[in-house]
CSV table of C-alpha atoms in Angstrom, one decimal:
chain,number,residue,atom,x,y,z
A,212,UNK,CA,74.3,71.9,154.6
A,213,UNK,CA,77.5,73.5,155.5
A,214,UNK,CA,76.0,76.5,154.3
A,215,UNK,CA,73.3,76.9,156.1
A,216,UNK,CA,75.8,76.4,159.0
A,217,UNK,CA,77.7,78.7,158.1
A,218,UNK,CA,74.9,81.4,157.6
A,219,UNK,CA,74.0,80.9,160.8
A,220,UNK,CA,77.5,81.4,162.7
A,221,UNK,CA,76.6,85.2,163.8
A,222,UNK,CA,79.0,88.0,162.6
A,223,UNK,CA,81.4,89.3,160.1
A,224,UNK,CA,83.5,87.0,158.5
A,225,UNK,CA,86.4,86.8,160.1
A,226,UNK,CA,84.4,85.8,163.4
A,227,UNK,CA,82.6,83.0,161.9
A,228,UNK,CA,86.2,81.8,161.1
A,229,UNK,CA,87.2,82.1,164.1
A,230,UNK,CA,83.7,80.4,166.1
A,231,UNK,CA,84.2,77.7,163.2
A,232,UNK,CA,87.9,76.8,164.6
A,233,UNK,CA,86.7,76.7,168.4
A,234,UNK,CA,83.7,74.4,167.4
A,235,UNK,CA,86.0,72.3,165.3
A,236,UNK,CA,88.3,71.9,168.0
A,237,UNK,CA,86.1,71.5,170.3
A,238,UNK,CA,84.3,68.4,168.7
A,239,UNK,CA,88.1,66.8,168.3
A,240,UNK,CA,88.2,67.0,171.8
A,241,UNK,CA,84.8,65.6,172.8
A,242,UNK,CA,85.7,62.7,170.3
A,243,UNK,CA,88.7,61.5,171.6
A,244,UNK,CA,88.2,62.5,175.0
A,245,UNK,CA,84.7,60.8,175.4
A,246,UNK,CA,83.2,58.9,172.0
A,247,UNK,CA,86.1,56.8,170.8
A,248,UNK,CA,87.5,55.4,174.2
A,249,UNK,CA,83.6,54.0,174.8
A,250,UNK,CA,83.0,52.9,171.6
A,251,UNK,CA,86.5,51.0,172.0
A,252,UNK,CA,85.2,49.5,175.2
A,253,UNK,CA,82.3,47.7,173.1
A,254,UNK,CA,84.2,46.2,170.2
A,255,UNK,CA,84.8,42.4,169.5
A,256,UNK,CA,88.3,43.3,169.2
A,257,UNK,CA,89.4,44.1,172.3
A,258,UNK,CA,89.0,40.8,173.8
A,259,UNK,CA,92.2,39.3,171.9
A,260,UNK,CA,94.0,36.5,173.6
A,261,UNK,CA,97.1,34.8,172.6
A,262,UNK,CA,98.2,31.1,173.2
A,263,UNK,CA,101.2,30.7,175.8
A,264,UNK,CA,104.4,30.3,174.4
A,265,UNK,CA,103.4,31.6,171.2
């Protein structure tokens, strides 16, 4: 699979490196920018309470 990626990145070498850091980055970004702070607003967890005076 990463593979055919990779064969399909355009150009010599070095430029695939290169497009393969921007799209890596890029998806970090998107991630915790966007996915995880949503799917943290759906989880059971979040609604935690403590007794007072605990």
């Amino acid at each position: 699979m990463y593979r055919a990626l990779w064969n399909a990145l355009p150009g010599p070498f070095p430029l695939k490196l290169l497009l393969t850091l921007i799209i890596l980055t890029a998806v970090f970004f998107l991630l915790m920018e966007v996915v995880f702070p949503w799917v943290a607003t759906v989880m059971p967890y979040n609604d935690v309470t403590t007794a007072p005076g605990a």
